[in-house]
Tab-separated table of C-alpha atoms in Angstrom:
chain	number	residue	atom	x	y	z
A	884	MET	CA	266.493	91.986	-16.519
A	885	LYS	CA	265.361	90.104	-13.418
A	886	VAL	CA	262.282	87.916	-13.812
A	887	ALA	CA	260.196	86.101	-11.202
A	888	ILE	CA	257.704	83.263	-11.517
A	889	VAL	CA	255.154	82.964	-8.722
A	890	GLY	CA	253.593	79.514	-8.628
A	891	ALA	CA	256.592	77.877	-10.258
A	892	SER	CA	255.595	74.319	-9.334
A	893	GLY	CA	252.156	74.397	-10.991
A	894	ALA	CA	251.315	73.348	-14.549
A	895	VAL	CA	251.476	76.928	-15.855
A	896	GLY	CA	254.571	77.716	-13.781
A	897	GLN	CA	256.365	74.774	-15.347
A	898	GLU	CA	255.243	75.930	-18.780
A	899	PHE	CA	256.703	79.365	-18.035
A	900	LEU	CA	260.106	77.738	-17.555
A	901	ARG	CA	259.833	75.924	-20.886
A	902	VAL	CA	258.547	78.935	-22.837
A	903	LEU	CA	261.132	81.353	-21.432
A	904	GLU	CA	263.942	78.965	-22.329
A	905	GLU	CA	262.587	78.058	-25.772
A	906	ARG	CA	262.126	81.709	-26.738
A	907	ASN	CA	265.485	82.731	-25.243
A	908	PHE	CA	263.721	85.430	-23.240
A	909	PRO	CA	266.201	88.252	-22.460
A	910	LEU	CA	266.663	87.784	-18.727
A	911	ASP	CA	269.767	87.934	-16.564
A	912	GLU	CA	268.316	86.369	-13.431
A	913	LEU	CA	265.306	84.142	-12.768
A	914	VAL	CA	263.798	83.688	-9.315
A	915	LEU	CA	261.068	81.203	-8.453
A	916	PHE	CA	258.450	81.527	-5.715
A	917	GLY	CA	255.923	79.117	-4.291
A	918	SER	CA	253.868	78.085	-1.298
A	919	THR	CA	255.129	76.300	1.799
A	920	ARG	CA	254.366	73.058	-0.048
A	921	SER	CA	256.632	73.816	-3.007
A	922	ALA	CA	259.309	75.999	-1.392
A	923	GLY	CA	262.629	74.209	-1.494
A	924	SER	CA	261.842	72.364	-4.726
A	925	LYS	CA	264.476	72.749	-7.420
A	926	TYR	CA	264.030	73.183	-11.164
A	927	VAL	CA	266.549	73.433	-13.978
A	928	PHE	CA	266.514	76.465	-16.279
A	929	LYS	CA	269.153	76.761	-19.016
A	930	GLY	CA	271.280	74.173	-17.261
A	931	LYS	CA	271.177	75.953	-13.915
A	932	GLU	CA	269.337	74.604	-10.885
A	933	ILE	CA	267.061	77.138	-9.190
A	934	GLU	CA	265.460	76.596	-5.799
A	935	VAL	CA	261.892	77.755	-5.192
A	936	LYS	CA	261.695	80.434	-2.507
A	937	LEU	CA	258.773	80.834	-0.129
A	938	LEU	CA	256.453	83.642	-1.232
A	939	GLN	CA	256.349	86.144	1.616
A	940	HIS	CA	255.469	89.763	2.363
A	941	ASN	CA	259.010	91.129	2.266
A	942	ASP	CA	261.420	92.881	-0.119
A	943	ASP	CA	262.161	89.883	-2.368
A	944	PHE	CA	260.661	91.702	-5.371
A	945	LYS	CA	262.706	94.891	-4.918
A	946	ASP	CA	264.910	94.288	-7.975
A	947	VAL	CA	262.417	92.286	-10.051
A	948	ASP	CA	261.464	93.800	-13.407
A	949	ILE	CA	258.736	91.368	-14.484
A	950	ALA	CA	256.786	88.925	-12.308
A	951	PHE	CA	254.704	86.197	-13.903
A	952	THR	CA	252.104	85.069	-11.380
A	953	SER	CA	250.104	81.861	-11.621
A	954	ALA	CA	249.184	80.804	-8.107
A	955	GLY	CA	245.444	81.453	-8.001
A	956	ALA	CA	243.284	84.546	-7.563
A	957	GLY	CA	243.547	84.552	-3.776
A	958	THR	CA	247.337	84.615	-3.818
A	959	SER	CA	247.407	87.259	-6.549
A	960	LYS	CA	245.129	89.552	-4.592
A	961	GLU	CA	247.038	89.040	-1.352
A	962	PHE	CA	250.508	89.613	-2.808
A	963	ALA	CA	249.861	92.144	-5.601
A	964	GLU	CA	251.025	95.108	-3.527
A	965	THR	CA	254.118	93.241	-2.332
A	966	ILE	CA	255.026	92.234	-5.888
A	967	THR	CA	254.506	95.660	-7.492
A	968	ARG	CA	255.691	97.888	-4.607
A	969	TYR	CA	259.100	98.607	-6.142
A	970	GLY	CA	257.983	98.858	-9.747
A	971	ALA	CA	257.859	95.279	-10.973
A	972	VAL	CA	255.340	94.630	-13.746
A	973	MET	CA	252.981	91.903	-12.545
A	974	ILE	CA	251.549	89.806	-15.384
A	975	ASP	CA	248.844	87.800	-13.673
A	976	ASN	CA	247.316	84.568	-14.935
A	977	SER	CA	244.472	84.411	-12.424
A	978	SER	CA	240.970	85.860	-12.671
A	979	ALA	CA	241.659	88.292	-9.820
A	980	PHE	CA	241.957	91.534	-11.792
A	981	ARG	CA	240.678	90.794	-15.297
A	982	MET	CA	237.588	92.963	-15.174
A	983	ASP	CA	239.058	95.776	-13.057
A	984	ASP	CA	238.872	99.058	-14.985
A	985	ASP	CA	242.406	100.036	-13.992
A	986	VAL	CA	243.991	96.725	-15.064
A	987	PRO	CA	244.537	96.052	-18.782
A	988	LEU	CA	243.434	92.664	-20.092
A	989	VAL	CA	245.781	91.814	-22.925
A	990	VAL	CA	246.172	89.438	-25.853
A	991	PRO	CA	249.124	90.834	-27.851
A	992	GLU	CA	247.658	89.899	-31.252
A	993	CYS	CA	244.587	91.987	-30.406
A	994	ASN	CA	245.376	94.842	-28.019
A	995	ALA	CA	249.065	94.892	-27.102
A	996	ALA	CA	249.117	98.666	-26.562
A	997	ASP	CA	246.647	98.340	-23.691
A	998	ALA	CA	249.549	96.919	-21.648
A	999	LEU	CA	251.241	100.322	-21.669
A	1000	VAL	CA	248.634	101.859	-19.363
A	1001	ARG	CA	248.693	99.979	-16.048
A	1002	PRO	CA	248.064	102.311	-13.089
A	1003	ARG	CA	248.520	99.504	-10.555
A	1004	GLY	CA	251.495	97.885	-12.256
A	1005	ILE	CA	249.340	94.850	-13.089
A	1006	ILE	CA	248.478	93.347	-16.470
A	1007	ALA	CA	245.881	90.569	-16.526
A	1008	ASN	CA	246.176	87.480	-18.706
A	1009	PRO	CA	242.698	86.509	-19.965
A	1010	ASN	CA	240.940	83.191	-19.550
A	1011	CYS	CA	242.394	80.495	-21.806
A	1012	THR	CA	239.251	79.913	-23.878
A	1013	THR	CA	238.863	83.651	-24.444
A	1014	ILE	CA	242.483	84.058	-25.556
A	1015	MET	CA	242.208	81.269	-28.098
A	1016	MET	CA	238.974	82.615	-29.548
A	1017	VAL	CA	239.929	86.291	-29.864
A	1018	VAL	CA	243.251	85.470	-31.561
A	1019	VAL	CA	241.198	83.871	-34.341
A	1020	LEU	CA	238.368	86.409	-34.387
A	1021	GLN	CA	240.589	89.514	-34.506
A	1022	PRO	CA	241.454	89.145	-38.224
A	1023	LEU	CA	237.757	88.570	-38.995
A	1024	GLU	CA	236.792	91.647	-36.985
A	1025	LYS	CA	239.041	93.653	-39.320
A	1026	LEU	CA	237.003	92.416	-42.289
A	1027	SER	CA	233.610	93.184	-40.757
A	1028	HIS	CA	232.469	94.014	-37.238
A	1029	ILE	CA	231.408	90.917	-35.306
A	1030	LYS	CA	228.016	91.479	-33.688
A	1031	ARG	CA	227.389	88.114	-32.051
A	1032	ILE	CA	229.353	85.028	-31.075
A	1033	TYR	CA	227.988	81.611	-30.178
A	1034	VAL	CA	230.617	79.202	-28.910
A	1035	SER	CA	230.803	75.729	-27.420
A	1036	SER	CA	234.123	74.815	-25.873
A	1037	TYR	CA	235.624	71.344	-25.546
A	1038	GLN	CA	238.094	71.793	-22.702
A	1039	SER	CA	240.699	69.221	-21.756
A	1040	ALA	CA	241.539	67.955	-18.286
A	1041	SER	CA	244.698	70.072	-18.194
A	1042	GLY	CA	242.549	73.183	-17.872
A	1043	ALA	CA	241.960	72.126	-14.274
A	1044	GLY	CA	245.665	71.640	-13.570
A	1045	ALA	CA	248.257	68.908	-13.322
A	1046	ALA	CA	246.333	67.021	-10.629
A	1047	ALA	CA	243.284	66.885	-12.894
A	1048	MET	CA	245.330	65.412	-15.721
A	1049	ALA	CA	246.652	62.768	-13.348
A	1050	GLU	CA	243.124	62.003	-12.159
A	1051	LEU	CA	241.863	61.445	-15.712
A	1052	GLU	CA	244.682	58.988	-16.374
A	1053	GLN	CA	243.967	57.310	-13.048
A	1054	GLN	CA	240.260	56.982	-13.897
A	1055	TYR	CA	241.025	55.167	-17.142
A	1056	ARG	CA	243.330	52.753	-15.326
A	1057	GLU	CA	240.705	52.112	-12.663
A	1058	LEU	CA	238.026	51.455	-15.262
A	1059	VAL	CA	240.245	49.005	-17.147
A	1060	GLU	CA	241.063	47.243	-13.883
A	1061	ASN	CA	237.380	47.232	-12.820
A	1062	LYS	CA	238.112	49.307	-9.705
A	1063	PRO	CA	236.029	52.113	-8.142
A	1064	VAL	CA	236.648	55.362	-10.016
A	1065	THR	CA	238.329	58.239	-8.164
A	1066	VAL	CA	236.471	61.561	-8.567
A	1067	ARG	CA	238.029	64.568	-6.813
A	1068	LYS	CA	238.924	67.265	-9.332
A	1069	PHE	CA	235.688	67.209	-11.344
A	1070	PRO	CA	231.997	67.135	-10.363
A	1071	HIS	CA	231.623	63.761	-12.119
A	1072	GLN	CA	233.735	61.026	-13.671
A	1073	LEU	CA	235.451	62.487	-16.729
A	1074	ALA	CA	236.804	59.307	-18.318
A	1075	TYR	CA	234.486	58.157	-21.155
A	1076	ASN	CA	232.364	61.217	-20.411
A	1077	VAL	CA	231.837	64.930	-21.059
A	1078	ILE	CA	230.745	67.348	-18.321
A	1079	PRO	CA	228.745	70.443	-19.359
A	1080	GLN	CA	230.057	72.498	-16.447
A	1081	ILE	CA	233.307	74.394	-15.961
A	1082	ASP	CA	233.467	76.525	-12.809
A	1083	VAL	CA	230.418	77.367	-10.708
A	1084	PHE	CA	226.958	78.292	-11.952
A	1085	GLN	CA	225.777	81.889	-11.812
A	1086	PRO	CA	222.203	83.126	-11.157
A	1087	ASN	CA	221.583	83.480	-14.919
A	1088	GLY	CA	222.280	79.772	-15.514
A	1089	TYR	CA	225.698	80.322	-17.089
A	1090	THR	CA	228.911	79.260	-15.388
A	1091	LYS	CA	231.695	81.658	-14.405
A	1092	GLU	CA	233.784	80.274	-17.276
A	1093	GLU	CA	231.032	81.117	-19.753
A	1094	MET	CA	230.578	84.616	-18.355
A	1095	LYS	CA	234.339	85.182	-18.619
A	1096	MET	CA	234.051	84.620	-22.361
A	1097	PHE	CA	231.241	87.192	-22.589
A	1098	ASN	CA	232.910	89.896	-20.514
A	1099	GLU	CA	236.564	89.393	-21.402
A	1100	THR	CA	235.962	89.309	-25.157
A	1101	ARG	CA	234.314	92.728	-25.045
A	1102	LYS	CA	237.150	94.233	-22.993
A	1103	ILE	CA	239.967	92.796	-25.132
A	1104	MET	CA	238.405	93.615	-28.495
A	1105	HIS	CA	237.012	97.004	-27.343
A	1106	SER	CA	233.719	95.841	-28.775
A	1107	ASP	CA	230.012	95.680	-28.053
A	1108	VAL	CA	229.976	92.066	-29.292
A	1109	ARG	CA	227.726	89.677	-27.380
A	1110	CYS	CA	229.028	86.175	-26.719
A	1111	SER	CA	226.893	83.230	-25.632
A	1112	ALA	CA	229.013	80.273	-24.505
A	1113	THR	CA	228.590	76.701	-23.327
A	1114	CYS	CA	231.799	75.371	-21.803
A	1115	VAL	CA	232.259	71.607	-21.616
A	1116	ARG	CA	234.968	69.472	-20.037
A	1117	VAL	CA	236.015	66.589	-22.304
A	1118	SER	CA	238.281	63.639	-21.691
A	1119	SER	CA	241.222	64.756	-23.811
A	1120	LEU	CA	244.363	65.325	-21.792
A	1121	ARG	CA	245.741	68.570	-23.184
A	1122	SER	CA	244.595	71.321	-25.600
A	1123	HIS	CA	241.174	72.937	-25.735
A	1124	SER	CA	238.933	73.162	-28.780
A	1125	GLU	CA	236.022	75.425	-29.646
A	1126	SER	CA	233.177	75.413	-32.119
A	1127	VAL	CA	232.478	79.047	-32.949
A	1128	TRP	CA	229.639	80.745	-34.818
A	1129	ILE	CA	229.878	84.476	-35.585
A	1130	GLU	CA	227.475	87.010	-37.057
A	1131	THR	CA	229.133	89.921	-38.847
A	1132	GLU	CA	227.721	93.193	-40.168
A	1133	ARG	CA	228.273	92.104	-43.758
A	1134	PRO	CA	228.460	88.543	-45.065
A	1135	LEU	CA	231.984	87.139	-45.180
A	1136	GLU	CA	232.998	84.723	-47.879
A	1137	VAL	CA	234.699	81.546	-46.722
A	1138	GLU	CA	237.759	82.212	-48.879
A	1139	GLU	CA	238.350	85.727	-47.535
A	1140	ALA	CA	237.947	84.483	-43.953
A	1141	GLN	CA	240.409	81.660	-44.567
A	1142	LYS	CA	242.892	84.058	-46.150
A	1143	ALA	CA	242.652	86.470	-43.215
A	1144	ILE	CA	243.106	83.704	-40.644
A	1145	ALA	CA	246.055	82.193	-42.508
A	1146	ALA	CA	247.820	85.569	-42.543
A	1147	ALA	CA	247.071	86.456	-38.920
A	1148	PRO	CA	249.758	86.251	-36.217
A	1149	GLY	CA	249.234	83.326	-33.846
A	1150	CYS	CA	246.967	81.442	-36.250
A	1151	THR	CA	247.531	78.429	-38.479
A	1152	LEU	CA	244.899	77.485	-41.037
A	1153	CYS	CA	244.392	73.721	-41.036
A	1154	ASP	CA	241.347	73.361	-43.271
A	1155	ASP	CA	241.131	70.595	-45.870
A	1156	PRO	CA	238.118	68.482	-44.892
A	1157	ALA	CA	238.145	66.580	-48.180
A	1158	ASN	CA	241.385	65.001	-46.977
A	1159	LEU	CA	240.261	64.778	-43.327
A	1160	VAL	CA	242.499	67.679	-42.335
A	1161	TYR	CA	241.246	69.760	-39.411
A	1162	PRO	CA	242.646	70.709	-35.988
A	1163	MET	CA	242.531	68.202	-33.132
A	1164	PRO	CA	243.906	68.317	-29.577
A	1165	LEU	CA	246.051	65.298	-30.350
A	1166	HIS	CA	248.067	67.423	-32.767
A	1167	THR	CA	247.847	70.946	-31.315
A	1168	ALA	CA	249.235	70.091	-27.858
A	1169	GLY	CA	252.684	71.563	-27.382
A	1170	HIS	CA	252.346	74.127	-30.185
A	1171	ASP	CA	252.130	77.908	-29.915
A	1172	ASP	CA	249.551	78.774	-32.572
A	1173	ILE	CA	245.796	78.377	-32.540
A	1174	TYR	CA	244.815	76.017	-35.356
A	1175	VAL	CA	241.649	76.736	-37.348
A	1176	GLY	CA	239.613	74.559	-39.682
A	1177	ARG	CA	236.135	73.717	-40.937
A	1178	VAL	CA	235.504	77.342	-41.933
A	1179	ARG	CA	232.102	77.456	-43.597
A	1180	LYS	CA	228.989	79.556	-44.109
A	1181	ASP	CA	226.334	79.398	-41.427
A	1182	LEU	CA	223.226	77.831	-42.965
A	1183	ALA	CA	220.962	79.614	-40.481
A	1184	ASN	CA	222.259	83.166	-40.940
A	1185	ASP	CA	223.256	84.964	-44.157
A	1186	CYS	CA	225.791	87.044	-42.208
A	1187	GLY	CA	227.016	84.031	-40.280
A	1188	LEU	CA	230.228	82.065	-40.419
A	1189	THR	CA	231.222	79.017	-38.395
A	1190	LEU	CA	234.622	77.520	-37.657
A	1191	TRP	CA	236.472	75.069	-35.436
A	1192	LEU	CA	239.662	75.861	-33.524
A	1193	SER	CA	242.058	73.999	-31.269
A	1194	GLY	CA	245.085	75.093	-29.267
A	1195	ASP	CA	247.269	74.325	-26.293
A	1196	GLN	CA	245.675	76.316	-23.502
A	1197	ILE	CA	248.655	75.933	-21.156
A	1198	ARG	CA	250.862	77.593	-23.775
A	1199	LYS	CA	248.928	80.273	-25.686
A	1200	GLY	CA	246.067	80.115	-23.197
A	1201	ALA	CA	248.359	80.942	-20.280
A	1202	ALA	CA	252.180	80.971	-20.174
A	1203	LEU	CA	252.948	81.934	-23.769
A	1204	ASN	CA	250.458	84.804	-23.839
A	1205	ALA	CA	251.970	86.256	-20.662
A	1206	VAL	CA	255.505	85.942	-22.024
A	1207	GLN	CA	254.433	87.606	-25.283
A	1208	ILE	CA	253.058	90.530	-23.250
A	1209	ALA	CA	256.445	90.859	-21.541
A	1210	GLU	CA	258.259	90.638	-24.878
A	1211	TYR	CA	256.087	93.455	-26.209
A	1212	LEU	CA	256.844	95.664	-23.209
A	1213	ILE	CA	260.575	95.065	-23.668
A	1214	SER	CA	260.372	95.782	-27.399
A	1215	VAL	CA	258.870	99.228	-26.769
A	1216	GLY	CA	261.070	99.985	-23.753
A	1217	ASN	CA	258.199	99.960	-21.289
A	1218	VAL	CA	259.729	98.026	-18.387
A	1219	LYS	CA	261.248	99.805	-15.384
């Protein structure tokens, strides 16, 4: 098994290295690719130093079985044919192919089998906020069909990459030292602030991030569910959180929802408000599961339920989800 990581020097690329090693992913050879800026960098994997190769249009992917790509939509589109030409499965973390009809959009806890039908050799990894939400909603969907979702996200700086995390830390230092605040990665100062905009605004007043949650949720869950989202950047460093309201066809009791979530793969119930126990980014960073708490009846809708979730979007929201897709393909013998 020969595996490639494209975009090895980025935040998600680095997480790929950690996740593959932690899970003892069954590979015989690992190759790393990057841009002219990162080519030549060296990273250690299982005690062995690997040098990042320059991503080029050549035959470097001829013997690759699985390629994890996380270098941006433009790079994914440009190099997709080069990567898949000889049969490699491309598991792509960008938004390039997510809504293409001939590219499966996969969260293994929800629709793993979709990964088996990939006419172009590409499997798309969904948006991080969508992944986290559908992992939690899938067990509730099995109890009663979810008709509507209302969600507000609280997304950490790490969702915008390693440079954004560094900028947030820099902003706090500058504020403490009474210096002018550096603002490059966000539309406004993030330190001591929240920004109700992630990605660019669309003609309907929603951002691209919010529309991803609408469209991707329907494709993953094979559902007619309608999702209205407000995505907000907050000044936590790592892990996203979401406040989610759902309307189901029949009323769900809190206890049956909690039981279903607790038993679901990829979920951890963390719900004891009487003892101040609920998920927070401070505690969910670095963990694989999505943590769920504050499950309660919606006071405005008899068929409504509301909950709070938090999870590490660089892990389950990106690298881990992609690796789990690859693990599924290997388990069913569906890799070249």
